[in-house]
mmCIF file of C-alpha atoms in Angstrom:
data_model
loop_
_atom_site.group_PDB
_atom_site.id
_atom_site.type_symbol
_atom_site.label_atom_id
_atom_site.label_comp_id
_atom_site.label_asym_id
_atom_site.label_seq_id
_atom_site.Cartn_x
_atom_site.Cartn_y
_atom_site.Cartn_z
ATOM 1 C CA MET C 216 -27.065 27.046 16.831
ATOM 2 C CA GLN C 217 -27.202 23.624 18.470
ATOM 3 C CA LYS C 218 -26.592 22.035 15.075
ATOM 4 C CA ARG C 219 -23.495 24.049 14.758
ATOM 5 C CA ILE C 220 -22.253 22.896 18.160
ATOM 6 C CA SER C 221 -22.985 19.334 17.462
ATOM 7 C CA LEU C 222 -21.011 19.732 14.170
ATOM 8 C CA PHE C 223 -18.099 21.352 15.986
ATOM 9 C CA ALA C 224 -17.966 18.686 18.658
ATOM 10 C CA ALA C 225 -17.978 15.891 16.021
ATOM 11 C CA PHE C 226 -15.059 17.700 14.278
ATOM 12 C CA LEU C 227 -13.223 17.880 17.512
ATOM 13 C CA LEU C 228 -13.787 14.269 18.292
ATOM 14 C CA LEU C 229 -12.496 13.369 14.707
ATOM 15 C CA CYS C 230 -9.384 15.505 15.297
ATOM 16 C CA ALA C 231 -8.696 13.896 18.699
ATOM 17 C CA THR C 232 -9.096 10.402 16.974
ATOM 18 C CA THR C 233 -6.457 11.355 14.323
ATOM 19 C CA VAL C 234 -4.213 12.795 16.984
ATOM 20 C CA MET C 235 -4.162 9.617 18.957
ATOM 21 C CA ALA C 236 -3.684 7.347 15.877
ATOM 22 C CA GLN C 237 0.172 7.171 16.261
ATOM 23 C CA VAL C 238 2.561 7.746 19.175
ATOM 24 C CA THR C 239 5.020 10.526 18.881
ATOM 25 C CA THR C 240 6.134 10.958 22.391
ATOM 26 C CA SER C 241 7.314 8.935 25.458
ATOM 27 C CA GLY C 242 6.237 8.535 29.080
ATOM 28 C CA MET C 243 7.639 7.906 32.458
ATOM 29 C CA SER C 244 6.022 6.037 35.406
ATOM 30 C CA GLY C 245 7.319 4.840 38.667
ATOM 31 C CA LYS C 246 6.783 4.348 42.341
ATOM 32 C CA VAL C 247 8.369 6.197 45.333
ATOM 33 C CA THR C 248 8.798 4.589 48.798
ATOM 34 C CA ASP C 249 11.055 5.301 51.884
ATOM 35 C CA GLY C 250 12.192 1.811 52.015
ATOM 36 C CA LYS C 251 9.143 0.583 53.925
ATOM 37 C CA ASP C 252 6.128 2.604 53.071
ATOM 38 C CA ASP C 253 4.796 4.359 50.128
ATOM 39 C CA VAL C 254 5.439 8.157 49.786
ATOM 40 C CA ILE C 255 2.262 9.803 49.142
ATOM 41 C CA GLY C 256 1.952 13.389 47.584
ATOM 42 C CA ALA C 257 5.583 13.619 46.706
ATOM 43 C CA ILE C 258 6.359 16.009 43.841
ATOM 44 C CA VAL C 259 8.104 14.475 40.751
ATOM 45 C CA GLU C 260 9.815 17.158 38.372
ATOM 46 C CA ALA C 261 11.354 15.666 35.222
ATOM 47 C CA THR C 262 13.564 17.952 33.181
ATOM 48 C CA HIS C 263 14.744 17.449 29.509
ATOM 49 C CA THR C 264 18.406 18.617 30.238
ATOM 50 C CA PRO C 265 19.270 19.800 26.452
ATOM 51 C CA SER C 266 16.041 22.010 26.217
ATOM 52 C CA GLY C 267 14.951 22.728 29.742
ATOM 53 C CA THR C 268 11.404 21.232 29.077
ATOM 54 C CA ARG C 269 9.936 20.219 32.396
ATOM 55 C CA TYR C 270 7.124 17.849 33.393
ATOM 56 C CA LYS C 271 5.594 17.433 36.775
ATOM 57 C CA ALA C 272 3.595 14.795 38.623
ATOM 58 C CA VAL C 273 2.399 13.925 42.100
ATOM 59 C CA THR C 274 2.498 10.542 43.612
ATOM 60 C CA ASN C 275 -0.975 8.885 44.406
ATOM 61 C CA SER C 276 -2.125 6.879 47.479
ATOM 62 C CA LYS C 277 0.064 4.059 46.388
ATOM 63 C CA GLY C 278 3.189 6.071 45.827
ATOM 64 C CA GLN C 279 2.891 5.934 41.970
ATOM 65 C CA PHE C 280 3.068 8.497 39.343
ATOM 66 C CA THR C 281 2.732 8.761 35.744
ATOM 67 C CA ILE C 282 3.727 11.392 33.150
ATOM 68 C CA ASN C 283 2.568 11.193 29.481
ATOM 69 C CA GLY C 284 3.422 13.244 26.401
ATOM 70 C CA MET C 285 7.031 13.679 27.101
ATOM 71 C CA ARG C 286 9.842 14.645 24.668
ATOM 72 C CA VAL C 287 11.648 11.731 23.392
ATOM 73 C CA GLY C 288 15.573 11.387 24.134
ATOM 74 C CA GLY C 289 17.390 12.799 26.845
ATOM 75 C CA PRO C 290 19.203 12.913 29.146
ATOM 76 C CA TYR C 291 16.480 13.694 31.749
ATOM 77 C CA GLU C 292 17.084 14.828 35.368
ATOM 78 C CA VAL C 293 14.412 13.667 37.764
ATOM 79 C CA LYS C 294 13.945 15.440 41.226
ATOM 80 C CA ILE C 295 11.680 14.129 43.865
ATOM 81 C CA ASN C 296 10.668 16.353 46.727
ATOM 82 C CA TYR C 297 8.637 15.658 49.885
ATOM 83 C CA ILE C 298 8.664 17.437 53.365
ATOM 84 C CA GLY C 299 10.598 15.690 55.724
ATOM 85 C CA TYR C 300 12.766 13.764 53.211
ATOM 86 C CA GLN C 301 16.115 14.551 51.308
ATOM 87 C CA THR C 302 15.495 15.571 47.678
ATOM 88 C CA LYS C 303 16.201 12.736 45.405
ATOM 89 C CA VAL C 304 17.898 13.316 42.185
ATOM 90 C CA VAL C 305 18.095 10.756 39.362
ATOM 91 C CA ASN C 306 20.443 11.744 36.205
ATOM 92 C CA GLY C 307 21.073 9.995 32.879
ATOM 93 C CA ILE C 308 17.554 8.742 31.880
ATOM 94 C CA THR C 309 16.774 8.483 28.058
ATOM 95 C CA LEU C 310 13.284 8.096 26.996
ATOM 96 C CA GLN C 311 12.408 6.001 23.917
ATOM 97 C CA LEU C 312 9.780 6.594 21.269
ATOM 98 C CA GLY C 313 6.464 5.034 22.182
ATOM 99 C CA GLU C 314 7.544 3.477 25.436
ATOM 100 C CA THR C 315 7.115 4.277 29.138
ATOM 101 C CA TYR C 316 10.286 4.472 31.291
ATOM 102 C CA ARG C 317 9.892 2.758 34.664
ATOM 103 C CA LEU C 318 11.551 4.436 37.592
ATOM 104 C CA LYS C 319 11.442 2.919 41.041
ATOM 105 C CA THR C 320 13.276 4.776 43.756
ATOM 106 C CA SER C 321 13.200 5.393 47.553
ATOM 107 C CA MET C 322 13.727 8.570 49.687
ATOM 108 C CA THR C 323 15.634 9.103 52.884
ATOM 109 C CA GLU C 324 14.253 10.891 55.764
ATOM 110 C CA ASP C 325 15.925 14.248 56.262
ATOM 111 C CA THR C 326 17.290 13.967 59.910
ATOM 112 C CA LYS C 327 19.960 16.498 59.248
ATOM 113 C CA GLU C 328 21.085 18.777 56.409
ATOM 114 C CA LEU C 329 22.625 16.648 53.608
ATOM 115 C CA SER C 330 23.589 17.252 50.060
ATOM 116 C CA ASN C 331 21.479 15.787 47.398
ATOM 117 C CA VAL C 332 21.714 12.131 46.600
ATOM 118 C CA ILE C 333 22.548 11.618 42.775
ATOM 119 C CA VAL C 334 21.710 8.396 41.282
ATOM 120 C CA THR C 335 22.121 7.212 37.592
ATOM 121 C CA GLY C 336 18.855 5.609 36.308
ATOM 122 C CA SER C 337 18.650 2.533 34.376
ATOM 123 C CA ALA C 338 15.934 0.011 33.584
ATOM 124 C CA SER C 339 15.370 -3.294 31.851
ATOM 125 C CA LYS C 340 13.747 -3.285 28.321
ATOM 126 C CA PHE C 341 11.791 -6.199 29.603
ATOM 127 C CA ALA C 342 9.234 -4.218 31.451
ATOM 128 C CA TYR C 343 5.527 -4.562 31.608
ATOM 129 C CA GLU C 344 5.136 -1.317 29.747
ATOM 130 C CA LYS C 345 6.101 -3.059 26.587
ATOM 131 C CA THR C 346 3.301 -3.531 24.200
ATOM 132 C CA GLY C 347 4.572 -6.006 21.637
ATOM 133 C CA ALA C 348 7.611 -6.688 19.506
ATOM 134 C CA SER C 349 9.321 -3.427 18.748
ATOM 135 C CA THR C 350 12.811 -1.988 17.764
ATOM 136 C CA ASN C 351 13.771 1.624 18.592
ATOM 137 C CA ILE C 352 16.486 3.003 16.344
ATOM 138 C CA SER C 353 18.137 6.304 17.762
ATOM 139 C CA ASN C 354 19.740 9.051 15.793
ATOM 140 C CA ALA C 355 23.158 7.794 16.882
ATOM 141 C CA GLN C 356 22.343 4.359 15.378
ATOM 142 C CA ILE C 357 21.041 6.021 12.191
ATOM 143 C CA LEU C 358 24.207 7.932 11.585
ATOM 144 C CA ALA C 359 26.350 4.916 12.293
ATOM 145 C CA THR C 360 24.490 2.691 9.984
ATOM 146 C CA PRO C 361 25.976 2.478 6.278
ATOM 147 C CA THR C 362 23.299 3.333 3.786
ATOM 148 C CA VAL C 363 24.247 3.760 0.016
ATOM 149 C CA ASN C 364 20.666 5.153 -0.892
ATOM 150 C CA ARG C 365 20.155 7.210 2.163
ATOM 151 C CA SER C 366 16.810 5.588 2.522
ATOM 152 C CA ILE C 367 14.550 5.043 5.492
ATOM 153 C CA THR C 368 14.131 1.446 4.375
ATOM 154 C CA ASP C 369 17.728 0.769 4.705
ATOM 155 C CA ILE C 370 17.683 1.789 8.428
ATOM 156 C CA THR C 371 14.596 -0.188 9.291
ATOM 157 C CA ARG C 372 16.543 -3.358 8.452
ATOM 158 C CA LEU C 373 18.027 -2.922 11.902
ATOM 159 C CA SER C 374 14.956 -4.460 13.030
ATOM 160 C CA PRO C 375 15.133 -8.287 13.043
ATOM 161 C CA TYR C 376 11.688 -8.426 11.453
ATOM 162 C CA GLY C 377 12.870 -5.847 8.649
ATOM 163 C CA GLY C 378 13.023 -7.208 4.970
ATOM 164 C CA ASN C 379 13.072 -5.631 1.644
ATOM 165 C CA GLY C 380 11.597 -2.189 1.505
ATOM 166 C CA MET C 381 8.494 -1.925 3.841
ATOM 167 C CA THR C 382 8.137 -5.723 4.185
ATOM 168 C CA PHE C 383 8.114 -6.711 7.814
ATOM 169 C CA ALA C 384 7.775 -10.248 9.271
ATOM 170 C CA GLY C 385 7.118 -11.601 5.719
ATOM 171 C CA THR C 386 4.022 -9.343 5.057
ATOM 172 C CA ASP C 387 3.285 -7.476 1.916
ATOM 173 C CA GLY C 388 4.946 -4.061 2.129
ATOM 174 C CA ARG C 389 1.749 -2.329 1.286
ATOM 175 C CA THR C 390 0.044 -3.443 4.365
ATOM 176 C CA ALA C 391 2.753 -1.459 6.391
ATOM 177 C CA ASN C 392 2.243 1.971 7.746
ATOM 178 C CA PHE C 393 4.803 4.842 7.810
ATOM 179 C CA THR C 394 4.333 8.012 9.947
ATOM 180 C CA VAL C 395 6.384 11.120 10.777
ATOM 181 C CA ASP C 396 5.237 12.932 13.884
ATOM 182 C CA GLY C 397 2.068 11.121 13.476
ATOM 183 C CA ALA C 398 1.402 12.053 9.958
ATOM 184 C CA SER C 399 0.970 9.342 7.176
ATOM 185 C CA PHE C 400 3.600 9.073 4.689
ATOM 186 C CA ASN C 401 2.494 6.057 2.768
ATOM 187 C CA ASN C 402 2.265 5.347 -1.074
ATOM 188 C CA ASN C 403 -1.471 5.426 -1.172
ATOM 189 C CA PHE C 404 -1.621 4.635 -4.871
ATOM 190 C CA GLY C 405 -1.089 1.106 -3.893
ATOM 191 C CA LEU C 406 0.797 -0.296 -6.898
ATOM 192 C CA SER C 407 4.091 -0.420 -5.041
ATOM 193 C CA SER C 408 5.236 -0.898 -1.402
ATOM 194 C CA ASN C 409 7.966 1.736 -1.926
ATOM 195 C CA LEU C 410 7.794 4.971 0.070
ATOM 196 C CA PRO C 411 7.060 8.275 -2.048
ATOM 197 C CA GLY C 412 9.735 11.042 -2.434
ATOM 198 C CA GLY C 413 12.234 8.666 -4.040
ATOM 199 C CA GLY C 414 11.932 6.069 -1.474
ATOM 200 C CA SER C 415 12.445 8.585 1.457
ATOM 201 C CA PRO C 416 9.731 11.279 1.987
ATOM 202 C CA ILE C 417 11.865 12.830 4.622
ATOM 203 C CA SER C 418 15.574 13.166 4.971
ATOM 204 C CA ILE C 419 17.188 10.831 7.479
ATOM 205 C CA ASP C 420 19.195 13.768 8.799
ATOM 206 C CA ALA C 421 15.985 15.195 10.101
ATOM 207 C CA ILE C 422 14.936 12.076 11.972
ATOM 208 C CA GLU C 423 15.453 11.919 15.894
ATOM 209 C CA GLU C 424 14.159 8.372 16.437
ATOM 210 C CA LEU C 425 12.654 5.467 14.325
ATOM 211 C CA GLN C 426 10.309 2.724 15.915
ATOM 212 C CA VAL C 427 9.618 -0.425 14.177
ATOM 213 C CA VAL C 428 6.567 -2.210 15.617
ATOM 214 C CA ILE C 429 5.095 -5.702 14.731
ATOM 215 C CA SER C 430 1.457 -6.163 15.530
ATOM 216 C CA PRO C 431 1.445 -4.034 18.750
ATOM 217 C CA PHE C 432 -1.554 -4.270 21.132
ATOM 218 C CA ASP C 433 -1.097 -0.611 21.849
ATOM 219 C CA VAL C 434 -4.386 0.934 20.874
ATOM 220 C CA ARG C 435 -2.674 4.220 19.975
ATOM 221 C CA GLN C 436 -0.955 2.593 16.838
ATOM 222 C CA THR C 437 -3.343 1.767 14.121
ATOM 223 C CA ASN C 438 -3.717 1.714 10.132
ATOM 224 C CA PHE C 439 -1.594 -1.238 9.541
ATOM 225 C CA ILE C 440 -1.760 -5.028 9.533
ATOM 226 C CA GLY C 441 1.880 -6.294 9.561
ATOM 227 C CA GLY C 442 4.439 -3.693 10.553
ATOM 228 C CA GLY C 443 4.547 -0.051 11.297
ATOM 229 C CA VAL C 444 7.352 2.527 11.149
ATOM 230 C CA ASN C 445 6.820 5.534 13.465
ATOM 231 C CA ALA C 446 9.319 8.408 13.220
ATOM 232 C CA ILE C 447 9.797 11.643 14.930
ATOM 233 C CA THR C 448 11.783 14.615 13.733
ATOM 234 C CA LYS C 449 14.486 16.548 15.551
ATOM 235 C CA SER C 450 13.879 19.510 17.661
ATOM 236 C CA GLY C 451 15.954 22.555 18.694
ATOM 237 C CA THR C 452 17.752 22.650 22.241
ATOM 238 C CA ASN C 453 19.439 25.306 24.155
ATOM 239 C CA THR C 454 22.583 24.514 22.216
ATOM 240 C CA PHE C 455 23.045 25.745 18.566
ATOM 241 C CA LYS C 456 23.874 22.770 16.420
ATOM 242 C CA GLY C 457 24.367 22.390 12.693
ATOM 243 C CA SER C 458 25.695 20.287 10.039
ATOM 244 C CA LEU C 459 26.729 20.220 6.295
ATOM 245 C CA SER C 460 27.277 17.143 4.328
ATOM 246 C CA VAL C 461 27.928 16.080 0.766
ATOM 247 C CA PHE C 462 27.223 12.602 -0.414
ATOM 248 C CA HIS C 463 28.398 11.458 -4.020
ATOM 249 C CA LYS C 464 28.465 8.418 -6.033
ATOM 250 C CA ASN C 465 29.231 7.597 -9.674
ATOM 251 C CA GLU C 466 29.825 4.908 -12.155
ATOM 252 C CA GLN C 467 33.462 4.546 -11.315
ATOM 253 C CA MET C 468 32.397 3.387 -7.879
ATOM 254 C CA ARG C 469 31.097 -0.079 -9.241
ATOM 255 C CA GLY C 470 32.486 -2.885 -11.221
ATOM 256 C CA ASP C 471 32.052 -3.485 -14.930
ATOM 257 C CA ALA C 472 33.134 -6.986 -15.334
ATOM 258 C CA VAL C 473 32.022 -10.586 -14.372
ATOM 259 C CA GLU C 474 34.530 -13.244 -14.164
ATOM 260 C CA GLY C 475 37.145 -10.925 -15.908
ATOM 261 C CA GLU C 476 34.777 -10.275 -18.867
ATOM 262 C CA ALA C 477 33.833 -6.648 -19.298
ATOM 263 C CA ILE C 478 30.125 -5.680 -19.683
ATOM 264 C CA ALA C 479 29.364 -3.108 -22.329
ATOM 265 C CA GLY C 480 27.554 -0.108 -21.032
ATOM 266 C CA ALA C 481 28.159 -1.042 -17.321
ATOM 267 C CA ARG C 482 29.989 2.281 -16.567
ATOM 268 C CA GLU C 483 27.868 4.557 -18.754
ATOM 269 C CA LYS C 484 27.292 7.920 -16.902
ATOM 270 C CA ASP C 485 25.403 7.338 -13.681
ATOM 271 C CA ARG C 486 25.964 9.652 -10.623
ATOM 272 C CA LYS C 487 24.152 11.104 -7.903
ATOM 273 C CA THR C 488 25.128 13.994 -5.446
ATOM 274 C CA THR C 489 23.203 14.796 -2.291
ATOM 275 C CA PHE C 490 23.860 18.051 -0.345
ATOM 276 C CA VAL C 491 22.343 18.076 3.291
ATOM 277 C CA GLY C 492 22.354 20.901 5.817
ATOM 278 C CA THR C 493 20.732 21.052 9.249
ATOM 279 C CA LEU C 494 20.444 23.785 11.929
ATOM 280 C CA GLY C 495 18.822 23.887 15.200
ATOM 281 C CA GLY C 496 18.877 25.999 18.372
ATOM 282 C CA PRO C 497 17.182 28.369 20.817
ATOM 283 C CA ILE C 498 15.037 31.317 19.940
ATOM 284 C CA ILE C 499 14.240 31.812 23.621
ATOM 285 C CA LYS C 500 16.223 29.730 26.106
ATOM 286 C CA ASP C 501 14.296 27.025 27.742
ATOM 287 C CA LYS C 502 11.107 28.388 25.898
ATOM 288 C CA LEU C 503 11.344 28.473 22.221
ATOM 289 C CA PHE C 504 13.257 26.324 19.678
ATOM 290 C CA PHE C 505 13.857 25.962 16.027
ATOM 291 C CA PHE C 506 15.105 23.236 13.722
ATOM 292 C CA VAL C 507 15.532 23.320 9.952
ATOM 293 C CA ASN C 508 16.767 20.658 7.359
ATOM 294 C CA VAL C 509 17.558 20.844 3.670
ATOM 295 C CA ASP C 510 18.221 17.822 1.519
ATOM 296 C CA TYR C 511 18.756 18.172 -2.272
ATOM 297 C CA SER C 512 19.991 15.267 -4.587
ATOM 298 C CA LYS C 513 20.850 15.775 -8.306
ATOM 299 C CA ILE C 514 20.833 12.951 -10.571
ATOM 300 C CA PRO C 515 22.089 13.251 -14.201
ATOM 301 C CA THR C 516 20.833 10.276 -16.112
ATOM 302 C CA ILE C 517 19.976 9.087 -19.591
ATOM 303 C CA ALA C 518 16.688 7.549 -20.372
ATOM 304 C CA ASN C 519 17.843 5.763 -23.546
ATOM 305 C CA ARG C 520 21.406 5.217 -24.728
ATOM 306 C CA TRP C 521 20.348 4.106 -28.380
ATOM 307 C CA ARG C 522 21.213 6.654 -31.031
ATOM 308 C CA ALA C 523 20.958 6.889 -34.959
ATOM 309 C CA SER C 524 23.589 5.443 -37.334
ATOM 310 C CA GLU C 525 25.203 7.247 -40.083
ATOM 311 C CA ASP C 526 25.223 4.466 -42.562
ATOM 312 C CA GLY C 527 22.329 2.237 -41.565
ATOM 313 C CA VAL C 528 24.375 -0.500 -40.026
ATOM 314 C CA ALA C 529 23.380 -1.367 -36.457
ATOM 315 C CA ASP C 530 25.924 -2.005 -33.680
ATOM 316 C CA ALA C 531 23.903 -3.357 -30.561
ATOM 317 C CA ASP C 532 27.084 -3.466 -28.451
ATOM 318 C CA ASN C 533 27.514 0.330 -28.812
ATOM 319 C CA TYR C 534 23.697 1.120 -28.878
ATOM 320 C CA ILE C 535 23.530 2.041 -32.582
ATOM 321 C CA SER C 536 20.256 1.434 -34.322
ATOM 322 C CA HIS C 537 19.345 0.627 -38.005
ATOM 323 C CA ALA C 538 17.755 3.897 -38.445
ATOM 324 C CA LYS C 539 19.854 6.532 -40.054
ATOM 325 C CA ALA C 540 20.433 10.001 -38.797
ATOM 326 C CA GLU C 541 19.296 11.694 -42.099
ATOM 327 C CA ASP C 542 15.933 9.523 -42.203
ATOM 328 C CA LEU C 543 15.204 10.650 -38.634
ATOM 329 C CA GLN C 544 15.847 14.256 -39.476
ATOM 330 C CA LYS C 545 13.462 14.070 -42.419
ATOM 331 C CA VAL C 546 10.858 12.743 -40.156
ATOM 332 C CA SER C 547 11.394 15.373 -37.636
ATOM 333 C CA GLU C 548 11.331 18.237 -40.216
ATOM 334 C CA HIS C 549 7.939 16.838 -41.697
ATOM 335 C CA ALA C 550 6.330 16.551 -38.291
ATOM 336 C CA LYS C 551 7.034 20.220 -37.623
ATOM 337 C CA GLU C 552 5.095 21.044 -40.712
ATOM 338 C CA TYR C 553 2.192 19.895 -38.673
ATOM 339 C CA GLY C 554 3.147 21.889 -35.588
ATOM 340 C CA TYR C 555 4.733 18.813 -33.836
ATOM 341 C CA ASP C 556 8.214 18.870 -32.546
ATOM 342 C CA THR C 557 9.636 15.415 -31.986
ATOM 343 C CA GLY C 558 12.641 16.708 -29.904
ATOM 344 C CA SER C 559 15.988 15.389 -30.102
ATOM 345 C CA TYR C 560 16.837 11.842 -31.452
ATOM 346 C CA THR C 561 20.540 11.860 -30.550
ATOM 347 C CA SER C 562 20.411 12.374 -26.894
ATOM 348 C CA PHE C 563 17.782 11.630 -24.205
ATOM 349 C CA PRO C 564 18.513 13.593 -20.913
ATOM 350 C CA ALA C 565 16.336 12.658 -18.062
ATOM 351 C CA ASP C 566 18.086 14.695 -15.170
ATOM 352 C CA GLU C 567 16.364 14.050 -11.806
ATOM 353 C CA SER C 568 16.384 16.233 -8.787
ATOM 354 C CA ASN C 569 14.912 15.561 -5.316
ATOM 355 C CA LEU C 570 14.355 18.344 -2.794
ATOM 356 C CA LYS C 571 13.342 17.886 0.832
ATOM 357 C CA LEU C 572 12.799 20.806 3.301
ATOM 358 C CA LEU C 573 11.731 20.619 6.899
ATOM 359 C CA GLY C 574 11.132 23.289 9.479
ATOM 360 C CA ARG C 575 10.081 22.944 12.969
ATOM 361 C CA ILE C 576 9.229 25.229 15.892
ATOM 362 C CA ASP C 577 8.824 23.787 19.535
ATOM 363 C CA TRP C 578 7.387 26.089 22.196
ATOM 364 C CA ASN C 579 7.207 25.184 25.963
ATOM 365 C CA ILE C 580 4.190 27.246 26.825
ATOM 366 C CA ASN C 581 4.253 26.081 30.599
ATOM 367 C CA ASP C 582 5.039 22.914 32.367
ATOM 368 C CA MET C 583 1.541 21.526 31.223
ATOM 369 C CA HIS C 584 1.338 22.590 27.703
ATOM 370 C CA HIS C 585 3.830 22.152 24.850
ATOM 371 C CA LEU C 586 3.198 23.087 21.105
ATOM 372 C CA ALA C 587 5.234 21.694 18.166
ATOM 373 C CA VAL C 588 4.718 23.120 14.665
ATOM 374 C CA ARG C 589 6.260 21.206 11.714
ATOM 375 C CA TYR C 590 6.309 22.085 8.015
ATOM 376 C CA ASN C 591 7.890 19.681 5.435
ATOM 377 C CA TYR C 592 8.139 19.813 1.587
ATOM 378 C CA THR C 593 8.990 16.790 -0.599
#
């Protein structure tokens, strides 16, 4: 029995280590005073306005408070209450992934009945909570960034340290780390620095925020040498939101000549169509939310343009080989006598498709406990 308990404890420790490997939330800390002295025991309540998610803390003997594990984004409304003081309300706070927002405010003694004081919060990015060189890319920035391939590596170039693919600050892309909600999505085979799933293992329409970090000294971020890309997925809110998009490109959208000279085969059939849909909203207001995303790409391509000739005369400019069609037919028929089908020798279709699915449920169990369950398929 004791051995089982030890094994279970070791398993829990391993799980805890894995969970803490990457940052998927934000935080808030601050100090509350009355203009002169620290306010001890004030109740700080932060509410994520779109979803009604609430977080609470109490100021300590130095008037300081800290809230961890908060939902990324905003806006947040922060209320500070203490007996004998007017309720302080701070609006318009937006939290960024992997960073702690610093809130410093003061309260006024309640000498008579007054209405709430409303302040718009803002803070410098150059705060002591910073843990190294990092770039946070919001969903609004992602939507505004032109990207031909709809790839995550196109978005990470917004970081001044970003380069080609997963290369950051000049390091080999295979030393980088890419996580989604704390789960690793690297190309672990190691022969390429490209991400799996067609270069984007998750639809960029499903991403709420990206964070590119370079050699941070935050112990919660591990498993890479040069750069790390930390992404979190969208969640539902109290408002139903959805989108439908179609992206298309083909061979007519690119040039076929250099210095006025046409390039043979430059406009052979080459097209890609992507269909994207998202939907999120409340199941139970302020309590239970859902979000789903579908991303499907259809790419009709040709693996080989070469085909057989009718007279045995080759024409390289038009991809016609020396081999005669009748000779290839004889070879094919002979191979079938041995039970082998050679397949077509006149066309080589290689159509590709890429399907990405994501579903997420968020449950505000209470002010201290929040549960998120995510399923994704690539």
